[in-house]
Short mmCIF file of C-alpha atoms in Angstrom, two decimals:
data_model
loop_
_atom_site.label_atom_id
_atom_site.label_comp_id
_atom_site.label_asym_id
_atom_site.label_seq_id
_atom_site.Cartn_x
_atom_site.Cartn_y
_atom_site.Cartn_z
CA MET R 1 -7.33 12.23 -7.82
CA LYS R 2 -10.53 10.27 -7.57
CA ILE R 3 -10.87 6.82 -6.00
CA THR R 4 -13.86 4.57 -6.53
CA VAL R 5 -14.23 1.26 -4.73
CA LEU R 6 -16.76 -1.30 -5.94
CA THR R 7 -17.81 -3.19 -2.83
CA LEU R 8 -20.68 -4.95 -1.09
CA PHE R 9 -19.77 -3.16 2.14
CA PRO R 10 -19.33 0.60 1.53
CA GLU R 11 -19.59 1.25 5.27
CA TYR R 12 -16.25 -0.51 5.71
CA PHE R 13 -14.49 2.69 4.62
CA ASP R 14 -16.29 5.13 6.95
CA GLY R 15 -13.67 5.06 9.68
CA PHE R 16 -10.82 5.21 7.20
CA LEU R 17 -12.17 8.35 5.54
CA ASN R 18 -12.93 10.16 8.78
CA THR R 19 -9.71 9.62 10.69
CA SER R 20 -6.49 11.61 11.00
CA ILE R 21 -4.39 12.45 7.93
CA ILE R 22 -6.73 10.90 5.36
CA SER R 23 -9.68 12.87 6.71
CA ARG R 24 -7.77 16.17 6.55
CA ALA R 25 -6.56 15.46 3.02
CA ARG R 26 -10.10 14.72 1.88
CA GLU R 27 -11.46 17.88 3.52
CA ALA R 28 -8.71 19.86 1.78
CA GLY R 29 -9.93 18.54 -1.56
CA LEU R 30 -6.79 16.55 -2.35
CA PHE R 31 -8.86 13.57 -3.43
CA GLU R 32 -12.43 12.35 -3.94
CA PHE R 33 -13.61 8.99 -2.68
CA GLU R 34 -16.66 6.91 -3.50
CA ALA R 35 -17.51 3.48 -2.13
CA LEU R 36 -20.08 2.14 -4.57
CA ASP R 37 -22.29 -0.79 -3.56
CA PHE R 38 -22.71 -2.97 -6.65
CA ARG R 39 -25.59 -5.03 -5.20
CA PRO R 40 -28.28 -2.62 -6.56
CA PHE R 41 -27.01 -3.35 -10.07
CA THR R 42 -28.04 -7.00 -9.97
CA GLU R 43 -30.84 -8.25 -12.20
CA GLN R 44 -31.52 -11.20 -9.87
CA LYS R 45 -34.49 -11.41 -7.57
CA HIS R 46 -33.80 -10.84 -3.87
CA GLY R 47 -30.62 -8.89 -4.66
CA HIS R 48 -28.36 -11.89 -5.24
CA VAL R 49 -24.89 -11.07 -6.58
CA ASP R 50 -23.39 -14.55 -6.24
CA ASP R 51 -24.20 -18.07 -7.37
CA SER R 52 -22.84 -21.60 -7.10
CA PRO R 53 -19.97 -22.40 -9.49
CA TYR R 54 -20.47 -24.31 -12.72
CA GLY R 55 -18.86 -27.73 -12.41
CA GLY R 56 -19.55 -27.90 -8.71
CA GLY R 57 -17.39 -27.00 -5.74
CA ALA R 58 -17.56 -25.34 -2.35
CA GLY R 59 -18.61 -21.75 -1.79
CA MET R 60 -20.24 -19.13 -3.95
CA VAL R 61 -18.86 -17.09 -6.85
CA LEU R 62 -19.49 -13.41 -7.61
CA MET R 63 -21.55 -13.02 -10.76
CA CYS R 64 -20.18 -10.91 -13.56
CA GLN R 65 -23.41 -9.07 -14.46
CA PRO R 66 -23.93 -6.85 -11.38
CA LEU R 67 -20.26 -6.09 -10.87
CA LEU R 68 -19.49 -5.30 -14.50
CA ASP R 69 -22.61 -3.18 -14.88
CA ALA R 70 -21.53 -1.20 -11.83
CA LEU R 71 -18.04 -0.90 -13.28
CA GLU R 72 -19.29 0.48 -16.56
CA SER R 73 -21.43 3.05 -14.73
CA VAL R 74 -18.35 4.74 -13.25
CA ARG R 75 -15.48 3.82 -15.56
CA THR R 76 -14.06 6.60 -17.77
CA LYS R 77 -11.14 6.88 -20.20
CA ASP R 78 -9.04 8.12 -17.25
CA SER R 79 -9.82 5.13 -15.02
CA THR R 80 -7.26 2.56 -13.93
CA VAL R 81 -9.22 -0.54 -12.92
CA ILE R 82 -7.61 -2.60 -10.16
CA LEU R 83 -8.86 -6.09 -9.38
CA LEU R 84 -7.92 -7.13 -5.84
CA SER R 85 -6.99 -10.79 -5.90
CA PRO R 86 -4.51 -13.14 -4.19
CA GLN R 87 -3.48 -14.07 -7.75
CA GLY R 88 -2.35 -10.51 -8.46
CA THR R 89 1.08 -8.89 -8.43
CA THR R 90 2.26 -8.04 -4.92
CA PHE R 91 1.60 -4.41 -3.99
CA ARG R 92 4.81 -2.51 -3.19
CA GLN R 93 5.89 1.06 -2.47
CA GLU R 94 6.86 1.45 -6.12
CA THR R 95 3.31 0.43 -7.06
CA ALA R 96 1.93 3.08 -4.72
CA ARG R 97 4.11 5.74 -6.33
CA GLU R 98 2.95 4.76 -9.82
CA LEU R 99 -0.74 4.73 -8.85
CA ALA R 100 -0.45 8.08 -7.06
CA LEU R 101 0.08 9.65 -10.50
CA LYS R 102 -3.21 8.34 -11.91
CA ASP R 103 -6.37 10.44 -12.28
CA HIS R 104 -8.94 7.81 -11.30
CA LEU R 105 -8.32 4.57 -9.43
CA LEU R 106 -11.17 2.07 -9.55
CA PHE R 107 -10.82 -0.84 -7.12
CA ILE R 108 -12.88 -4.02 -7.40
CA CYS R 109 -13.36 -5.82 -4.08
CA GLY R 110 -14.27 -9.46 -4.23
CA HIS R 111 -16.02 -11.59 -1.66
CA TYR R 112 -17.19 -15.16 -1.14
CA GLU R 113 -15.22 -17.89 -2.95
CA GLY R 114 -14.05 -15.77 -5.87
CA PHE R 115 -14.93 -13.97 -9.11
CA ASP R 116 -16.55 -15.16 -12.28
CA GLU R 117 -13.47 -15.39 -14.51
CA ARG R 118 -15.02 -13.04 -17.06
CA ILE R 119 -14.53 -10.15 -14.65
CA ARG R 120 -10.74 -10.37 -14.81
CA ARG R 121 -10.36 -9.23 -18.40
CA HIS R 122 -12.00 -5.89 -17.52
CA ALA R 123 -9.19 -5.00 -15.08
CA ASP R 124 -6.07 -3.07 -16.03
CA ILE R 125 -4.11 -4.44 -13.05
CA GLN R 126 -4.51 -7.31 -10.59
CA LEU R 127 -2.97 -6.63 -7.18
CA SER R 128 -2.46 -8.58 -3.96
CA LEU R 129 -1.20 -7.58 -0.52
CA GLY R 130 0.73 -10.81 -0.17
CA ASP R 131 0.59 -14.57 -0.11
CA PHE R 132 -2.48 -14.92 2.08
CA VAL R 133 -6.25 -14.83 1.63
CA LEU R 134 -8.64 -12.28 3.15
CA THR R 135 -12.39 -12.54 3.67
CA GLY R 136 -12.83 -9.83 1.03
CA GLY R 137 -11.02 -7.16 -0.94
CA GLU R 138 -12.00 -4.29 1.36
CA PRO R 139 -9.04 -4.55 3.80
CA ALA R 140 -6.61 -4.69 0.87
CA ALA R 141 -8.26 -1.70 -0.81
CA GLN R 142 -8.02 0.34 2.38
CA VAL R 143 -4.33 -0.45 2.87
CA MET R 144 -3.49 0.35 -0.74
CA CYS R 145 -5.48 3.59 -0.66
CA ASP R 146 -3.66 4.68 2.49
CA ALA R 147 -0.25 4.02 0.91
CA ILE R 148 -1.24 5.88 -2.26
CA LEU R 149 -2.99 8.87 -0.70
CA ARG R 150 -0.13 9.73 1.65
CA LEU R 151 2.01 10.28 -1.47
CA LEU R 152 -0.28 12.95 -2.90
CA PRO R 153 1.26 16.42 -2.66
CA GLY R 154 -0.08 18.17 0.42
CA THR R 155 -1.23 15.07 2.31
CA ILE R 156 1.92 15.00 4.43
CA ARG R 157 5.12 17.02 4.30
CA ASP R 158 7.49 15.78 1.61
CA GLU R 159 10.33 15.45 4.10
CA SER R 160 8.17 13.20 6.27
CA SER R 161 7.97 10.52 3.60
CA GLY R 162 11.41 10.90 2.06
CA GLY R 163 13.10 8.53 4.51
CA ASP R 164 10.30 5.99 4.80
CA SER R 165 11.09 2.32 4.54
CA PHE R 166 11.19 1.30 0.86
CA SER R 167 11.34 4.94 -0.33
CA ASP R 168 14.87 4.29 -1.60
CA GLY R 169 14.68 0.49 -1.67
CA LEU R 170 15.91 0.09 1.93
CA LEU R 171 14.37 -0.13 5.39
CA GLU R 172 14.25 3.09 7.38
CA TYR R 173 17.00 3.96 9.85
CA PRO R 174 16.27 3.95 13.64
CA GLN R 175 14.39 6.97 15.02
CA TYR R 176 14.58 8.45 18.53
CA THR R 177 12.95 11.23 20.53
CA ARG R 178 12.91 12.40 24.17
CA PRO R 179 13.84 11.37 26.79
CA TYR R 180 17.54 10.96 26.06
CA ASP R 181 17.85 8.29 28.73
CA TYR R 182 15.02 5.84 29.39
CA LYS R 183 15.85 3.25 32.04
CA GLY R 184 19.44 3.09 30.92
CA GLU R 185 18.75 3.02 27.19
CA THR R 186 20.17 6.18 25.65
CA VAL R 187 19.92 7.91 22.30
CA PRO R 188 23.02 7.58 20.06
CA ASP R 189 25.15 10.65 20.77
CA ILE R 190 25.74 11.34 17.10
CA LEU R 191 22.09 12.41 16.77
CA LEU R 192 22.74 15.15 19.31
CA SER R 193 25.99 16.29 17.69
CA GLY R 194 24.45 18.83 15.33
CA HIS R 195 26.81 17.62 12.59
CA HIS R 196 24.38 17.10 9.74
CA GLU R 197 26.72 15.22 7.41
CA ASN R 198 27.76 12.78 10.14
CA ILE R 199 24.10 12.26 11.05
CA ARG R 200 23.21 11.65 7.41
CA ARG R 201 26.03 9.11 7.07
CA TRP R 202 25.04 7.34 10.31
CA ARG R 203 21.42 7.10 9.19
CA ARG R 204 22.39 5.69 5.82
CA GLN R 205 24.64 3.08 7.39
CA GLU R 206 22.01 2.09 9.94
CA SER R 207 19.48 1.77 7.13
CA LEU R 208 21.88 -0.54 5.32
CA ARG R 209 22.59 -2.49 8.50
CA ARG R 210 18.89 -2.98 9.27
CA THR R 211 18.03 -3.96 5.71
CA ARG R 212 20.87 -6.48 5.64
CA SER R 213 19.64 -7.97 8.91
CA LEU R 214 15.88 -8.01 8.31
CA ARG R 215 15.32 -7.86 4.54
CA PRO R 216 18.54 -8.81 2.75
CA ASP R 217 16.54 -9.48 -0.42
CA LEU R 218 16.02 -5.74 -0.83
CA LEU R 219 19.74 -5.18 -1.28
CA GLU R 220 19.62 -7.07 -4.57
CA THR R 221 17.68 -4.26 -6.25
CA ALA R 222 18.58 -1.23 -4.08
CA ASP R 223 20.48 1.68 -5.64
CA LEU R 224 23.77 1.42 -3.72
CA SER R 225 26.66 3.84 -3.88
CA GLU R 226 30.31 2.81 -3.71
CA SER R 227 30.42 3.81 -0.04
CA ASP R 228 27.28 1.73 0.61
CA VAL R 229 28.93 -1.34 -0.90
CA LYS R 230 32.09 -0.80 1.15
CA PHE R 231 30.06 -0.50 4.34
CA LEU R 232 28.17 -3.72 3.60
CA GLU R 233 31.49 -5.45 2.90
CA SER R 234 32.78 -4.28 6.27
CA LEU R 235 29.72 -5.79 7.97
CA ALA R 236 30.36 -9.08 6.19
CA GLU R 237 33.97 -9.02 7.37
CA GLU R 238 32.80 -8.43 10.95
CA ASP R 239 30.52 -11.45 10.68
CA GLY R 240 33.45 -13.58 9.52
CA LYS R 241 35.64 -12.71 12.48
#
């Protein structure tokens, strides 16, 4: 996979690329990454890439010429162009899985008050991290890249991501490690039982319990078995007592 980020601040990604799992994956050749500064593509004097909006209003707007010229310099038939915008579809784990299968992801990071509207039609997808506004698209691009890259084969062990929150539409079950007893708080004994089927069942039920408590909306679309439904019904009955 190759990732290209069009940005005014390519240095923003230095720490991301040189830290921990992402750094090792890059060194292993699992992906290529380029942060391309689109300011040199401007035809304006003094390197301007923004201008005041037609019709008036506060702030400055990114001009289409430098950004689109930069885009065309790196876009290929294999590129998936992603415009980062609070108006986009919310980025989810399912989105990360879909994008992890692409050959070339090309992120466009905005800044200032917004984009010239003519930029939008050049994007294949518009994505947002959520219902809030950032100072620029760089933080969103970094988060999305992290979520996508960890799904590439070889980045982490497959079994390490299999039980992640949202991997099966639910929140992850509780995790514990040593010590067994910390100031009176102990690890559930079932996790020390060695009975793999009982442990699997406990984890599934705790995942359901946590999702029901913290993100009940996820249950509406989760793939639930008959035993899952019965367990959730038992929790509802407990609440009614």
